[in-house]
PDB file of C-alpha atoms in Angstrom:
ATOM      1  CA  UNK A   1       0.366   0.113  -0.196  1.00 55.00           C
ATOM      2  CA  UNK A   2       1.182   2.825  -1.164  1.00 59.00           C
ATOM      3  CA  UNK A   3       1.411   6.502   1.162  1.00 77.00           C
ATOM      4  CA  UNK A   4       3.076   8.773  -0.964  1.00 84.00           C
ATOM      5  CA  UNK A   5       5.823   8.773  -3.998  1.00 84.00           C
ATOM      6  CA  UNK A   6       7.051  11.154  -6.391  1.00 85.00           C
ATOM      7  CA  UNK A   7       7.800  11.001 -10.006  1.00 87.00           C
ATOM      8  CA  UNK A   8      10.283  12.282 -12.811  1.00 88.00           C
ATOM      9  CA  UNK A   9       9.614  11.603 -16.736  1.00 88.00           C
ATOM     10  CA  UNK A  10      12.360   9.236 -18.466  1.00 89.00           C
ATOM     11  CA  UNK A  11      13.364  11.962 -21.289  1.00 85.00           C
ATOM     12  CA  UNK A  12      16.237  12.284 -23.864  1.00 81.00           C
ATOM     13  CA  UNK A  13      15.692  15.213 -25.878  1.00 77.00           C
ATOM     14  CA  UNK A  14      12.083  14.196 -27.725  1.00 76.00           C
ATOM     15  CA  UNK A  15      11.952  10.433 -26.799  1.00 82.00           C
ATOM     16  CA  UNK A  16      10.205   9.367 -23.638  1.00 85.00           C
ATOM     17  CA  UNK A  17      11.234   6.197 -22.307  1.00 87.00           C
ATOM     18  CA  UNK A  18       8.532   5.907 -19.084  1.00 88.00           C
ATOM     19  CA  UNK A  19       9.171   7.791 -15.553  1.00 89.00           C
ATOM     20  CA  UNK A  20      10.590   6.672 -12.597  1.00 88.00           C
ATOM     21  CA  UNK A  21       9.078   6.761  -9.203  1.00 86.00           C
ATOM     22  CA  UNK A  22      10.370   7.323  -5.513  1.00 83.00           C
ATOM     23  CA  UNK A  23       7.412   5.589  -3.220  1.00 84.00           C
ATOM     24  CA  UNK A  24       6.924   5.109   0.682  1.00 82.00           C
ATOM     25  CA  UNK A  25       4.165   3.595   2.781  1.00 81.00           C
ATOM     26  CA  UNK A  26       3.791   6.613   5.094  1.00 80.00           C
ATOM     27  CA  UNK A  27       2.352  10.265   3.559  1.00 82.00           C
ATOM     28  CA  UNK A  28       4.039  12.976   3.633  1.00 81.00           C
ATOM     29  CA  UNK A  29       6.114  15.233   1.664  1.00 84.00           C
ATOM     30  CA  UNK A  30       9.596  14.463   0.166  1.00 84.00           C
ATOM     31  CA  UNK A  31      12.198  16.743   1.512  1.00 87.00           C
ATOM     32  CA  UNK A  32      14.200  18.811  -0.874  1.00 87.00           C
ATOM     33  CA  UNK A  33      17.380  16.436  -1.348  1.00 88.00           C
ATOM     34  CA  UNK A  34      14.626  13.531  -2.036  1.00 86.00           C
ATOM     35  CA  UNK A  35      13.305  15.051  -4.882  1.00 87.00           C
ATOM     36  CA  UNK A  36      16.759  15.996  -6.028  1.00 89.00           C
ATOM     37  CA  UNK A  37      18.001  12.426  -5.559  1.00 88.00           C
ATOM     38  CA  UNK A  38      15.260  11.275  -7.603  1.00 88.00           C
ATOM     39  CA  UNK A  39      15.737  13.720 -10.673  1.00 88.00           C
ATOM     40  CA  UNK A  40      19.184  12.901 -10.750  1.00 90.00           C
ATOM     41  CA  UNK A  41      18.667   9.157 -10.792  1.00 90.00           C
ATOM     42  CA  UNK A  42      16.078   9.592 -13.159  1.00 89.00           C
ATOM     43  CA  UNK A  43      18.101  11.997 -15.492  1.00 89.00           C
ATOM     44  CA  UNK A  44      21.207   9.126 -15.507  1.00 90.00           C
ATOM     45  CA  UNK A  45      18.743   6.667 -16.638  1.00 90.00           C
ATOM     46  CA  UNK A  46      17.461   8.660 -19.199  1.00 89.00           C
ATOM     47  CA  UNK A  47      20.920   9.315 -20.386  1.00 89.00           C
ATOM     48  CA  UNK A  48      21.548   5.203 -20.380  1.00 89.00           C
ATOM     49  CA  UNK A  49      18.138   4.420 -21.983  1.00 89.00           C
ATOM     50  CA  UNK A  50      18.720   7.256 -24.810  1.00 88.00           C
ATOM     51  CA  UNK A  51      22.203   5.955 -25.894  1.00 88.00           C
ATOM     52  CA  UNK A  52      21.355   2.248 -25.162  1.00 89.00           C
ATOM     53  CA  UNK A  53      19.005   3.095 -28.021  1.00 88.00           C
ATOM     54  CA  UNK A  54      20.675   4.805 -29.883  1.00 87.00           C
ATOM     55  CA  UNK A  55      23.727   1.688 -29.995  1.00 89.00           C
ATOM     56  CA  UNK A  56      20.956  -0.577 -31.125  1.00 89.00           C
ATOM     57  CA  UNK A  57      19.943   1.601 -34.213  1.00 87.00           C
ATOM     58  CA  UNK A  58      23.494   2.146 -35.293  1.00 86.00           C
ATOM     59  CA  UNK A  59      23.816  -1.259 -35.312  1.00 86.00           C
ATOM     60  CA  UNK A  60      20.305  -1.727 -37.093  1.00 87.00           C
ATOM     61  CA  UNK A  61      21.710   0.799 -39.766  1.00 84.00           C
ATOM     62  CA  UNK A  62      24.843  -0.593 -40.204  1.00 82.00           C
ATOM     63  CA  UNK A  63      23.694  -4.075 -40.165  1.00 82.00           C
ATOM     64  CA  UNK A  64      20.925  -2.756 -42.877  1.00 81.00           C
ATOM     65  CA  UNK A  65      24.142  -0.453 -45.141  1.00 77.00           C
ATOM     66  CA  UNK A  66      26.121  -3.646 -45.406  1.00 79.00           C
ATOM     67  CA  UNK A  67      23.260  -5.534 -46.667  1.00 81.00           C
ATOM     68  CA  UNK A  68      22.932  -2.597 -49.264  1.00 77.00           C
ATOM     69  CA  UNK A  69      25.980  -2.190 -50.351  1.00 77.00           C
ATOM     70  CA  UNK A  70      26.907  -6.623 -50.188  1.00 78.00           C
ATOM     71  CA  UNK A  71      24.011  -7.009 -52.958  1.00 78.00           C
ATOM     72  CA  UNK A  72      25.203  -4.125 -55.859  1.00 80.00           C
ATOM     73  CA  UNK A  73      27.183  -5.473 -58.437  1.00 83.00           C
ATOM     74  CA  UNK A  74      30.011  -2.662 -58.018  1.00 87.00           C
ATOM     75  CA  UNK A  75      33.259  -2.779 -55.885  1.00 89.00           C
ATOM     76  CA  UNK A  76      32.839  -0.854 -52.857  1.00 89.00           C
ATOM     77  CA  UNK A  77      35.656   0.131 -50.944  1.00 89.00           C
ATOM     78  CA  UNK A  78      35.799   2.111 -47.596  1.00 88.00           C
ATOM     79  CA  UNK A  79      39.291   4.360 -47.715  1.00 88.00           C
ATOM     80  CA  UNK A  80      41.086   6.150 -44.662  1.00 87.00           C
ATOM     81  CA  UNK A  81      42.648   9.730 -45.195  1.00 85.00           C
ATOM     82  CA  UNK A  82      45.982   7.681 -46.396  1.00 87.00           C
ATOM     83  CA  UNK A  83      44.436   5.713 -49.120  1.00 88.00           C
ATOM     84  CA  UNK A  84      44.429   2.781 -47.150  1.00 89.00           C
ATOM     85  CA  UNK A  85      41.029   0.009 -47.766  1.00 89.00           C
ATOM     86  CA  UNK A  86      39.572  -0.249 -44.506  1.00 88.00           C
ATOM     87  CA  UNK A  87      36.210  -2.016 -45.422  1.00 88.00           C
ATOM     88  CA  UNK A  88      35.303  -4.159 -48.807  1.00 89.00           C
ATOM     89  CA  UNK A  89      31.814  -5.348 -50.042  1.00 90.00           C
ATOM     90  CA  UNK A  90      31.853  -8.694 -50.960  1.00 90.00           C
ATOM     91  CA  UNK A  91      31.834  -7.824 -54.854  1.00 89.00           C
ATOM     92  CA  UNK A  92      35.202  -6.134 -54.102  1.00 89.00           C
ATOM     93  CA  UNK A  93      36.169  -8.651 -52.005  1.00 90.00           C
ATOM     94  CA  UNK A  94      35.071 -11.309 -55.602  1.00 89.00           C
ATOM     95  CA  UNK A  95      36.565  -9.306 -58.222  1.00 89.00           C
ATOM     96  CA  UNK A  96      39.778  -8.622 -56.781  1.00 90.00           C
ATOM     97  CA  UNK A  97      40.310 -11.913 -54.289  1.00 91.00           C
ATOM     98  CA  UNK A  98      41.323 -10.068 -51.553  1.00 90.00           C
ATOM     99  CA  UNK A  99      39.996  -9.337 -47.922  1.00 89.00           C
ATOM    100  CA  UNK A 100      40.502  -6.042 -46.458  1.00 84.00           C
ATOM    101  CA  UNK A 101      42.941  -7.414 -43.564  1.00 86.00           C
ATOM    102  CA  UNK A 102      45.297  -8.091 -46.370  1.00 87.00           C
ATOM    103  CA  UNK A 103      45.311  -4.802 -47.713  1.00 85.00           C
ATOM    104  CA  UNK A 104      46.160  -2.561 -44.363  1.00 80.00           C
ATOM    105  CA  UNK A 105      49.629  -2.404 -44.595  1.00 80.00           C
ATOM    106  CA  UNK A 106      49.742   0.466 -47.889  1.00 85.00           C
ATOM    107  CA  UNK A 107      47.529   2.860 -49.660  1.00 89.00           C
ATOM    108  CA  UNK A 108      45.377   0.992 -52.509  1.00 90.00           C
ATOM    109  CA  UNK A 109      47.467   2.448 -55.626  1.00 92.00           C
ATOM    110  CA  UNK A 110      50.083   0.109 -54.637  1.00 90.00           C
ATOM    111  CA  UNK A 111      47.780  -3.420 -53.825  1.00 88.00           C
ATOM    112  CA  UNK A 112      44.822  -2.936 -55.918  1.00 90.00           C
ATOM    113  CA  UNK A 113      46.704  -1.050 -59.117  1.00 92.00           C
ATOM    114  CA  UNK A 114      48.652  -2.585 -61.510  1.00 92.00           C
ATOM    115  CA  UNK A 115      51.907  -1.032 -61.737  1.00 92.00           C
ATOM    116  CA  UNK A 116      51.396   1.575 -65.308  1.00 92.00           C
ATOM    117  CA  UNK A 117      48.711   2.963 -63.510  1.00 92.00           C
ATOM    118  CA  UNK A 118      49.076   3.411 -59.870  1.00 91.00           C
ATOM    119  CA  UNK A 119      50.916   6.393 -60.216  1.00 91.00           C
ATOM    120  CA  UNK A 120      48.094   8.374 -61.916  1.00 90.00           C
ATOM    121  CA  UNK A 121      45.848   6.610 -59.280  1.00 90.00           C
ATOM    122  CA  UNK A 122      47.628   8.077 -56.676  1.00 90.00           C
ATOM    123  CA  UNK A 123      47.247  11.605 -58.173  1.00 89.00           C
ATOM    124  CA  UNK A 124      43.446  11.744 -58.458  1.00 88.00           C
ATOM    125  CA  UNK A 125      43.154  10.362 -54.654  1.00 88.00           C
ATOM    126  CA  UNK A 126      45.603  13.603 -53.527  1.00 85.00           C
ATOM    127  CA  UNK A 127      43.461  15.921 -55.467  1.00 83.00           C
ATOM    128  CA  UNK A 128      40.161  14.230 -54.649  1.00 78.00           C
ATOM    129  CA  UNK A 129      41.306  14.997 -50.966  1.00 67.00           C
ATOM    130  CA  UNK A 130      40.372  18.822 -51.931  1.00 66.00           C
ATOM    131  CA  UNK A 131      37.074  20.266 -50.541  1.00 58.00           C
ATOM    132  CA  UNK A 132      34.229  19.186 -52.881  1.00 62.00           C
ATOM    133  CA  UNK A 133      36.929  16.744 -54.315  1.00 67.00           C
ATOM    134  CA  UNK A 134      35.598  13.805 -55.971  1.00 79.00           C
ATOM    135  CA  UNK A 135      36.822  11.918 -59.514  1.00 84.00           C
ATOM    136  CA  UNK A 136      36.167   9.203 -62.053  1.00 87.00           C
ATOM    137  CA  UNK A 137      38.948   7.421 -63.596  1.00 88.00           C
ATOM    138  CA  UNK A 138      39.512   4.449 -65.331  1.00 90.00           C
ATOM    139  CA  UNK A 139      42.245   2.188 -63.922  1.00 90.00           C
ATOM    140  CA  UNK A 140      43.710  -1.439 -64.287  1.00 91.00           C
ATOM    141  CA  UNK A 141      42.676  -3.447 -60.784  1.00 91.00           C
ATOM    142  CA  UNK A 142      45.376  -6.285 -60.061  1.00 90.00           C
ATOM    143  CA  UNK A 143      43.681  -9.335 -58.470  1.00 90.00           C
ATOM    144  CA  UNK A 144      45.043 -11.476 -56.122  1.00 89.00           C
ATOM    145  CA  UNK A 145      45.848 -13.725 -58.623  1.00 89.00           C
ATOM    146  CA  UNK A 146      47.929 -11.645 -60.686  1.00 88.00           C
ATOM    147  CA  UNK A 147      45.306 -10.532 -63.481  1.00 89.00           C
ATOM    148  CA  UNK A 148      44.748  -7.609 -65.161  1.00 90.00           C
ATOM    149  CA  UNK A 149      41.096  -5.949 -64.704  1.00 90.00           C
ATOM    150  CA  UNK A 150      39.525  -3.230 -66.718  1.00 90.00           C
ATOM    151  CA  UNK A 151      37.524  -0.868 -63.868  1.00 90.00           C
ATOM    152  CA  UNK A 152      36.016   2.127 -64.027  1.00 90.00           C
ATOM    153  CA  UNK A 153      36.888   4.181 -60.517  1.00 90.00           C
ATOM    154  CA  UNK A 154      34.551   6.473 -58.982  1.00 88.00           C
ATOM    155  CA  UNK A 155      35.856   8.602 -56.272  1.00 88.00           C
ATOM    156  CA  UNK A 156      34.180  11.045 -53.261  1.00 85.00           C
ATOM    157  CA  UNK A 157      35.639  12.190 -50.233  1.00 82.00           C
ATOM    158  CA  UNK A 158      32.966  12.396 -46.910  1.00 78.00           C
ATOM    159  CA  UNK A 159      33.729  14.507 -44.514  1.00 71.00           C
ATOM    160  CA  UNK A 160      31.250  13.810 -41.422  1.00 62.00           C
ATOM    161  CA  UNK A 161      32.573  16.976 -39.476  1.00 61.00           C
ATOM    162  CA  UNK A 162      35.489  18.997 -38.238  1.00 64.00           C
ATOM    163  CA  UNK A 163      36.376  16.779 -35.488  1.00 61.00           C
ATOM    164  CA  UNK A 164      36.055  13.528 -37.809  1.00 61.00           C
ATOM    165  CA  UNK A 165      39.007  12.320 -39.851  1.00 63.00           C
ATOM    166  CA  UNK A 166      38.065  12.575 -43.558  1.00 72.00           C
ATOM    167  CA  UNK A 167      37.663   9.159 -44.884  1.00 82.00           C
ATOM    168  CA  UNK A 168      37.022   8.306 -48.843  1.00 83.00           C
ATOM    169  CA  UNK A 169      34.409   5.729 -50.597  1.00 86.00           C
ATOM    170  CA  UNK A 170      35.793   4.225 -53.946  1.00 83.00           C
ATOM    171  CA  UNK A 171      33.351   2.360 -56.184  1.00 87.00           C
ATOM    172  CA  UNK A 172      34.842   0.334 -59.081  1.00 89.00           C
ATOM    173  CA  UNK A 173      32.693  -1.092 -62.148  1.00 86.00           C
ATOM    174  CA  UNK A 174      34.240  -3.963 -63.351  1.00 86.00           C
ATOM    175  CA  UNK A 175      34.440  -3.688 -67.255  1.00 84.00           C
ATOM    176  CA  UNK A 176      36.543  -6.394 -68.675  1.00 85.00           C
ATOM    177  CA  UNK A 177      34.052  -8.371 -70.088  1.00 83.00           C
ATOM    178  CA  UNK A 178      32.914  -5.372 -72.083  1.00 81.00           C
ATOM    179  CA  UNK A 179      36.140  -4.051 -73.348  1.00 79.00           C
ATOM    180  CA  UNK A 180      36.994  -7.698 -74.088  1.00 80.00           C
ATOM    181  CA  UNK A 181      33.892  -8.195 -76.115  1.00 84.00           C
ATOM    182  CA  UNK A 182      34.068  -4.751 -78.226  1.00 80.00           C
ATOM    183  CA  UNK A 183      37.574  -5.996 -79.220  1.00 77.00           C
ATOM    184  CA  UNK A 184      36.518  -9.052 -80.746  1.00 77.00           C
ATOM    185  CA  UNK A 185      33.655  -7.346 -82.020  1.00 77.00           C
ATOM    186  CA  UNK A 186      36.187  -4.993 -84.143  1.00 78.00           C
ATOM    187  CA  UNK A 187      37.555  -7.437 -85.414  1.00 75.00           C
ATOM    188  CA  UNK A 188      34.468  -8.984 -87.743  1.00 74.00           C
ATOM    189  CA  UNK A 189      34.209  -5.439 -90.059  1.00 62.00           C
ATOM    190  CA  UNK A 190      37.775  -5.416 -90.373  1.00 56.00           C
ATOM    191  CA  UNK A 191      37.621  -9.008 -91.863  1.00 54.00           C
ATOM    192  CA  UNK A 192      34.764  -7.534 -94.067  1.00 51.00           C
ATOM    193  CA  UNK A 193      36.457  -5.179 -95.455  1.00 54.00           C
ATOM    194  CA  UNK A 194      38.839  -6.790 -96.187  1.00 57.00           C
ATOM    195  CA  UNK A 195      36.633  -9.801 -98.011  1.00 53.00           C
ATOM    196  CA  UNK A 196      35.428  -6.850 -99.849  1.00 56.00           C
ATOM    197  CA  UNK A 197      38.385  -5.440-101.217  1.00 61.00           C
ATOM    198  CA  UNK A 198      39.738  -9.083-102.319  1.00 56.00           C
ATOM    199  CA  UNK A 199      36.403  -9.491-104.356  1.00 53.00           C
ATOM    200  CA  UNK A 200      37.094  -6.048-105.731  1.00 56.00           C
ATOM    201  CA  UNK A 201      40.427  -6.941-106.747  1.00 60.00           C
ATOM    202  CA  UNK A 202      39.528 -10.246-108.512  1.00 52.00           C
ATOM    203  CA  UNK A 203      37.054  -8.056-110.735  1.00 49.00           C
ATOM    204  CA  UNK A 204      39.199  -5.847-111.655  1.00 51.00           C
ATOM    205  CA  UNK A 205      41.997  -8.822-113.229  1.00 51.00           C
ATOM    206  CA  UNK A 206      39.219 -10.522-114.759  1.00 49.00           C
ATOM    207  CA  UNK A 207      38.541  -7.644-116.694  1.00 50.00           C
ATOM    208  CA  UNK A 208      35.358  -5.894-115.042  1.00 47.00           C
ATOM    209  CA  UNK A 209      32.905  -9.016-116.138  1.00 48.00           C
ATOM    210  CA  UNK A 210      31.606 -10.937-113.871  1.00 45.00           C
ATOM    211  CA  UNK A 211      30.464 -14.597-115.251  1.00 49.00           C
ATOM    212  CA  UNK A 212      27.596 -16.444-113.746  1.00 46.00           C
ATOM    213  CA  UNK A 213      28.000 -19.609-112.867  1.00 47.00           C
ATOM    214  CA  UNK A 214      25.777 -22.200-113.815  1.00 49.00           C
ATOM    215  CA  UNK A 215      23.155 -23.153-111.654  1.00 51.00           C
ATOM    216  CA  UNK A 216      23.792 -26.168-109.636  1.00 52.00           C
ATOM    217  CA  UNK A 217      22.058 -29.262-110.302  1.00 52.00           C
ATOM    218  CA  UNK A 218      21.080 -27.823-113.833  1.00 53.00           C
ATOM    219  CA  UNK A 219      19.052 -30.781-115.825  1.00 55.00           C
ATOM    220  CA  UNK A 220      21.529 -31.943-119.078  1.00 55.00           C
ATOM    221  CA  UNK A 221      19.680 -34.082-121.378  1.00 57.00           C
ATOM    222  CA  UNK A 222      20.476 -35.544-125.086  1.00 59.00           C
ATOM    223  CA  UNK A 223      17.169 -34.666-126.551  1.00 57.00           C
ATOM    224  CA  UNK A 224      14.234 -31.968-125.493  1.00 59.00           C
ATOM    225  CA  UNK A 225      12.013 -32.827-122.601  1.00 59.00           C
ATOM    226  CA  UNK A 226       8.477 -34.225-124.011  1.00 59.00           C
ATOM    227  CA  UNK A 227       5.259 -33.342-123.594  1.00 58.00           C
ATOM    228  CA  UNK A 228       3.256 -35.679-121.833  1.00 52.00           C
ATOM    229  CA  UNK A 229      -0.884 -35.071-121.048  1.00 57.00           C
ATOM    230  CA  UNK A 230      -2.455 -36.313-118.527  1.00 48.00           C
TER     231      UNK A 230
END
């Protein structure tokens, strides 16, 4: 049986978590110290509940973001201010053959880019570090098996606030199959042009006259065909 009590709301910003009450059996007012004690405990408890809820939301957001990044076909890498890979999505692991923990010793242009393109990739990265920086460039990726892949990269700088270190998001579209198909298709017009030139030369050598060949399978008879009346 409750005689009297004092209650304080558990709120943090615009979020309510309930109320904290201090009750006793006897009736009568609470002293100022008891009221301040209850209010202080309520503020601490509200802060703890808000932090716990924020951490849960952060975990849910990171889980959703990871699932989203892993569902795309582009290779997506998170870089620190020195160009070292910190995180990779599933497509980046599949295309490169590397895990992010294998690339944390050197910048990406010394680990993922072929030697002839590494200096240009490093220059693009440094230029993208300027305010509002970003760039799109082509550079071959060197896989873990030593095979070059034709990739079009997009680099963007991410700056949350002045106190947080700047990071970068780098995405790559693997165009190896497209480049190979384009090179293969480029051979056919050349072959057709060569055949046309050869045919023109043969016509010129024969005096410019084309003789029609006798139809294949033409009937040859020693006497005219008779008409049959049915």
